[in-house]
CSV table of C-alpha atoms in Angstrom, one decimal:
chain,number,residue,atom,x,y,z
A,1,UNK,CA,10.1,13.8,2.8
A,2,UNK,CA,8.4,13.2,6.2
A,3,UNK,CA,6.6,9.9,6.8
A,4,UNK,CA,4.5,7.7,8.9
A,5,UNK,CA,6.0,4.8,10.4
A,6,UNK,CA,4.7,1.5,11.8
A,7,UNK,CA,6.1,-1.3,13.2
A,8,UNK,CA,6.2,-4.0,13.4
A,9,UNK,CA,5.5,-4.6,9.5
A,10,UNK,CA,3.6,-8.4,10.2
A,11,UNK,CA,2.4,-9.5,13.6
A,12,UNK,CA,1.2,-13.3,13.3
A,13,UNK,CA,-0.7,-13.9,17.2
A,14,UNK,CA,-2.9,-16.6,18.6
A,15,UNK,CA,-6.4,-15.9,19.0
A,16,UNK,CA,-7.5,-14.3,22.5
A,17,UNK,CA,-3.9,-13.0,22.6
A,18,UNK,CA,-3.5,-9.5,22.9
A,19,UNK,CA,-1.8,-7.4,20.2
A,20,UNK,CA,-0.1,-4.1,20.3
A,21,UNK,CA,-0.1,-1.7,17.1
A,22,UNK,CA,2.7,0.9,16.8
A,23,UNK,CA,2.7,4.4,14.8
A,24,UNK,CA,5.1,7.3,15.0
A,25,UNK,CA,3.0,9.8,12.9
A,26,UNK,CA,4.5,12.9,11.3
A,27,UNK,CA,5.9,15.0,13.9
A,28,UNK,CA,4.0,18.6,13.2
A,29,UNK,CA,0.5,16.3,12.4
A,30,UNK,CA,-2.0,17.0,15.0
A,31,UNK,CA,-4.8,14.3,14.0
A,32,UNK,CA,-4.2,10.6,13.8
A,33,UNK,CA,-6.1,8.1,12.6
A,34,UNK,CA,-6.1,4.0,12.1
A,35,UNK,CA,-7.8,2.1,9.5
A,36,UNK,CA,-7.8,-1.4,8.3
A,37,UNK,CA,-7.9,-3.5,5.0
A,38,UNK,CA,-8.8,-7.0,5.3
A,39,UNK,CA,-7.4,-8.9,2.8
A,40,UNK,CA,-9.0,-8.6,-0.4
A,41,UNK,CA,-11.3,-5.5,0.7
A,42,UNK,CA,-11.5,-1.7,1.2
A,43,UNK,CA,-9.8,0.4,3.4
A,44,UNK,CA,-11.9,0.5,6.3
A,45,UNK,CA,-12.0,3.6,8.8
A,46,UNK,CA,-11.9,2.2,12.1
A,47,UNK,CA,-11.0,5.8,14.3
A,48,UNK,CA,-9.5,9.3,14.2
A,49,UNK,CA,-7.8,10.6,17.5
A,50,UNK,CA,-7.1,14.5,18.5
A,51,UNK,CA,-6.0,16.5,21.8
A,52,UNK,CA,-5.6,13.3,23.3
A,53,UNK,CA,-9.2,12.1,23.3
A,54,UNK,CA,-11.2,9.9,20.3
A,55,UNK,CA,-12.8,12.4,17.5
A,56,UNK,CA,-14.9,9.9,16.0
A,57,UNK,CA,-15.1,5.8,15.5
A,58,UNK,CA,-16.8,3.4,13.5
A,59,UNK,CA,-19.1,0.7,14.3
A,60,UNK,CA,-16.2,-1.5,14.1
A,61,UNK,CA,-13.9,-0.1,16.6
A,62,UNK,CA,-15.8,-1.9,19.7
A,63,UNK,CA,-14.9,-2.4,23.0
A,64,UNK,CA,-12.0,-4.6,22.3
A,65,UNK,CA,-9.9,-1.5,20.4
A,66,UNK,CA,-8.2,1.3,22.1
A,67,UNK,CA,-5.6,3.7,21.2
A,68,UNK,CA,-3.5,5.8,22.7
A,69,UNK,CA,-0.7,7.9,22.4
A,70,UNK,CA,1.6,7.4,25.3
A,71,UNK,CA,4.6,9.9,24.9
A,72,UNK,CA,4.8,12.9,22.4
A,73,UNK,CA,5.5,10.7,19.4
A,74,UNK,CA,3.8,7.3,19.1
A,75,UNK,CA,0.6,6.4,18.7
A,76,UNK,CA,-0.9,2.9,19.4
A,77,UNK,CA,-3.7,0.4,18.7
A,78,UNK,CA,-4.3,-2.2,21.3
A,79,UNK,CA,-6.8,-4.9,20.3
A,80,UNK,CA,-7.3,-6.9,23.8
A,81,UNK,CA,-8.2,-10.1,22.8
A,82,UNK,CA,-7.7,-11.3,18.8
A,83,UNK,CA,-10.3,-13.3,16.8
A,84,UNK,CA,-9.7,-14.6,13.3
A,85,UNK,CA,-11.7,-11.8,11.8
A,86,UNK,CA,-8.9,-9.0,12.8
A,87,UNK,CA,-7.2,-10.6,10.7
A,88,UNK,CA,-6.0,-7.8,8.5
A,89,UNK,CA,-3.8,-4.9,7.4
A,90,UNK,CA,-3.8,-2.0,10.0
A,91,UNK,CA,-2.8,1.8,8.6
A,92,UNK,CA,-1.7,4.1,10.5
A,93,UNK,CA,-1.9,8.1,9.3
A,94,UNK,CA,-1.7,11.4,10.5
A,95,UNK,CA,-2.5,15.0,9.2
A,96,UNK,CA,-2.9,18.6,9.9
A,97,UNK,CA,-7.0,18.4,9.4
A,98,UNK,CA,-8.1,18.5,5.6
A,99,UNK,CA,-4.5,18.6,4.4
A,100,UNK,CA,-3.2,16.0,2.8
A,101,UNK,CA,-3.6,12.5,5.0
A,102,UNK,CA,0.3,10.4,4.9
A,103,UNK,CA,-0.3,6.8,5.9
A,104,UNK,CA,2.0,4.6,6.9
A,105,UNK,CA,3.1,1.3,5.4
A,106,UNK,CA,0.9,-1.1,7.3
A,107,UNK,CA,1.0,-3.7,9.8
A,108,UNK,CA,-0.2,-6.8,8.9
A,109,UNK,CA,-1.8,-9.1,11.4
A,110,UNK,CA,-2.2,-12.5,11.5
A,111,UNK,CA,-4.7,-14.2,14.1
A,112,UNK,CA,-4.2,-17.6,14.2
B,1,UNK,CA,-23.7,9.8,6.0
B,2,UNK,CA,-21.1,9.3,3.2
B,3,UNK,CA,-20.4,6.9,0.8
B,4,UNK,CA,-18.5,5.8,-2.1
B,5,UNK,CA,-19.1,3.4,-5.0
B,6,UNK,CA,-16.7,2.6,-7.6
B,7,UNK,CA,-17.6,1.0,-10.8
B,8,UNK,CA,-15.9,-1.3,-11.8
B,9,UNK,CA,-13.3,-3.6,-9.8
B,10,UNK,CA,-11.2,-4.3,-12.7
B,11,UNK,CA,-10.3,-1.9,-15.5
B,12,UNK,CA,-7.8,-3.4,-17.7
B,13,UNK,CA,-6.4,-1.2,-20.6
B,14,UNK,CA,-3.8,-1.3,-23.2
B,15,UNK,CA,-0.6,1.1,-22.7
B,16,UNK,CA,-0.9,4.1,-24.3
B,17,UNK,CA,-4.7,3.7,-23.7
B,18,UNK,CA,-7.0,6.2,-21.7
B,19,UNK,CA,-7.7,5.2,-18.3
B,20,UNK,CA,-10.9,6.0,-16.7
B,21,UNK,CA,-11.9,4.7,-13.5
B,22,UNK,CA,-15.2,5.9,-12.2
B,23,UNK,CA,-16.2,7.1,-8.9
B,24,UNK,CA,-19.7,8.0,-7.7
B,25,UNK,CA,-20.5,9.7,-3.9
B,26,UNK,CA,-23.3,10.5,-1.8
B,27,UNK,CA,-23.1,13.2,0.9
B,28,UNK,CA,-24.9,15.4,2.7
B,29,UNK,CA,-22.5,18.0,3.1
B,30,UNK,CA,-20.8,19.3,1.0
B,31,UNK,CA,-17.2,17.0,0.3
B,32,UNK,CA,-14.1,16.4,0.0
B,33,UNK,CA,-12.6,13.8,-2.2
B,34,UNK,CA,-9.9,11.9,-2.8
B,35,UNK,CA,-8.2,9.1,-5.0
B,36,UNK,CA,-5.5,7.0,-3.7
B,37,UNK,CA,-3.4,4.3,-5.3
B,38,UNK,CA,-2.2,1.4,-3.5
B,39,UNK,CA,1.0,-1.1,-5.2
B,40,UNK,CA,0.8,-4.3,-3.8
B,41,UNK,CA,1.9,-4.6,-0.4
B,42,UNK,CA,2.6,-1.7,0.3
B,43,UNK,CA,0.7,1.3,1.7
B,44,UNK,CA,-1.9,4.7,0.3
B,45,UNK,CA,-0.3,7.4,-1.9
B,46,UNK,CA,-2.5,10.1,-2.5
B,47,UNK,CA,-3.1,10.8,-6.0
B,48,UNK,CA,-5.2,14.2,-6.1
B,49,UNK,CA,-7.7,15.6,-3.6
B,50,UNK,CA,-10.8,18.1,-4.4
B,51,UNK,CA,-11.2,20.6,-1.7
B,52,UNK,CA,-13.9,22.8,-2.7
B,53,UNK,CA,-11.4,24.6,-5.5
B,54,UNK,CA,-10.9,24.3,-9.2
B,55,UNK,CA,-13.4,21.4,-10.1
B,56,UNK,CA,-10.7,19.9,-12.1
B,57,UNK,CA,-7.6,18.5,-10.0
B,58,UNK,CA,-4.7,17.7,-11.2
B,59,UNK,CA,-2.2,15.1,-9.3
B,60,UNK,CA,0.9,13.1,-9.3
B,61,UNK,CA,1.9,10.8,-12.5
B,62,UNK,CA,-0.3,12.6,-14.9
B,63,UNK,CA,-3.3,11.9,-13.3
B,64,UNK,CA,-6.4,14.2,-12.7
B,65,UNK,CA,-10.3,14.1,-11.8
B,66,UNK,CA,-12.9,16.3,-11.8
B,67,UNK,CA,-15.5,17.3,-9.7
B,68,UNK,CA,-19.4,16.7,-10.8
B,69,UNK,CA,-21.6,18.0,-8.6
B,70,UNK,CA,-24.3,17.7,-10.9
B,71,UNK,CA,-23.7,14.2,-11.8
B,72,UNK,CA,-22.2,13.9,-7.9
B,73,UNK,CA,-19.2,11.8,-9.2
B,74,UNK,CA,-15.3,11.8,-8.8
B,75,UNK,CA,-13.8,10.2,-12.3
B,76,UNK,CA,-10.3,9.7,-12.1
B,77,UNK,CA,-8.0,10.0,-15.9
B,78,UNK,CA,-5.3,9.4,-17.4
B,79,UNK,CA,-4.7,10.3,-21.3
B,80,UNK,CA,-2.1,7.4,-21.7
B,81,UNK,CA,-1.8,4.5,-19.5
B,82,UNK,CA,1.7,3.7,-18.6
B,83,UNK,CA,2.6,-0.5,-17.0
B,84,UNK,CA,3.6,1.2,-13.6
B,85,UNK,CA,0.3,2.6,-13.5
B,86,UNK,CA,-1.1,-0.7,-12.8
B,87,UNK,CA,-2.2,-1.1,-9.1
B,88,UNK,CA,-5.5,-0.5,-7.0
B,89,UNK,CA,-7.1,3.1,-7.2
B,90,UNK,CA,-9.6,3.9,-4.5
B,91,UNK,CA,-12.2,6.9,-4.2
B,92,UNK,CA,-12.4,8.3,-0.7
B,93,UNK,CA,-15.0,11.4,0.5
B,94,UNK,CA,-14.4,13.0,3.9
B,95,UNK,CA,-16.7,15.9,5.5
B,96,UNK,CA,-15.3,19.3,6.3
B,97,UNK,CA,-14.4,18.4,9.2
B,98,UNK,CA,-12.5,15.3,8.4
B,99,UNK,CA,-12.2,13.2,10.6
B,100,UNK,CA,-13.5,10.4,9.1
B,101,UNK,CA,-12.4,9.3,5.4
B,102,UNK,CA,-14.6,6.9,3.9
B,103,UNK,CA,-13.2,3.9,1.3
B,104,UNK,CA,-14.7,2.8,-2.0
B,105,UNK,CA,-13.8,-0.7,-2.5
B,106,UNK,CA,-11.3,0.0,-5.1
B,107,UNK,CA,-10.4,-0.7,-9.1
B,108,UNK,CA,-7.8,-2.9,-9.6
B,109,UNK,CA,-6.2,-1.7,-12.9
B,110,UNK,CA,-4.5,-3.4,-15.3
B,111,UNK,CA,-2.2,-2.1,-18.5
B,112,UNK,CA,-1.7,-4.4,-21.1
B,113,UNK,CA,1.3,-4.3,-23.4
């Protein structure tokens, strides 16, 4: 069965450090999306991406996130300069647009 | 705007027992909803989704849930609760267009032997 990938699987970084996130989403998927789950918490949507542009973010995805998706198979979440609070679990999924959304297993970040 | 709220962050059940874990929404458009189940540590696995068919859904590992929209909730069953069942369930609602799922904060379930 097809799945989302993420690596690495725990990223432990010092504050004001800059952090890459990496997802290869399901090859056919078209939409992609990140989310994240401080410890403890809900899943929180953070922002969905399609045709190469940002469909729609949350409050929390400020100026400090970006994504991108470089080449024709990964798809990344930069956070430019860490603070203890993005401390958290980070999913990556993907989907075809109101079929069924595959996350990955999670990155789990660690800002120290 | 869309939301979820869960009632209940821990359920705790005997095996055997009925599980219900309840899920409440609030939308403007019509939704789309979800259940997810999350072991520890590791990621989502959708459970069922309601698309704007059948009202009841069935899903994986004997679960199902029906849609309300009367009562606007989500509840999410099981007629016998088996020990692998015991993780964290969480209620999501998207809009047609999804792009955006939103998160209830999740029912920690526990099965007792």
């Amino acid at each position: 069965e097809p799945e989302v990938t993420q690596t690495p699987s725990h990223q432990v970084t010092q504050m004001g450090q800059e952090v890459i996130l990496r997802c290869v989403p399901i090859s056919n998927h078209l939409y992609f999306y990140w989310y994240r789950q401080i410890l403890g918490q809900k899943v929180e949507f953070l922002v969905s991406f399609y045709n190469n542009e940002i469909s729609e973010k949350s409050e929390i995805f400020d100026d400090q996130f970006s994504v991108e998706r470089p080449d024709g198979s990964n798809f990344t979440l930069k956070i430019r300069s860490t603070k203890l609070e993005d401390s958290a679990m980070y999913f990556c999924a993907s989907d075809n647009l109101l079929d069924t959304q595959y996350f990955g297993p999670g990155t789990r970040l660690t800002v120290l | 705007a869309q939301s979820v709220t869960q009632l209940g962050s821990h359920v705790s059940v005997s095996e055997g027992a009925l599980v219900l874990l309840r899920c409440n929404y609030s939308s403007s458009v019509p939704p789309y909803l979800f259940w997810y189940v999350q072991y520890p540590n590791q990621g989502l696995q959708l459970l069922l989704k309601y698309t704007s068919a059948a009202t009841l859904v069935k899903g994986i590992n004997g679960f199902e849930a029906e849609f309300k929209k009367s009562e606007t909730s989500f509840h999410l069953t099981k007629p016998s609760a088996h020990m692998s069942d015991a993780a964290e369930y969480f209620c999501a609602v998207s809009d047609l267009r999804g792009f955006k799922t939103i998160f209830g904060a999740g029912t920690r379930l526990f099965v007792k032997a």
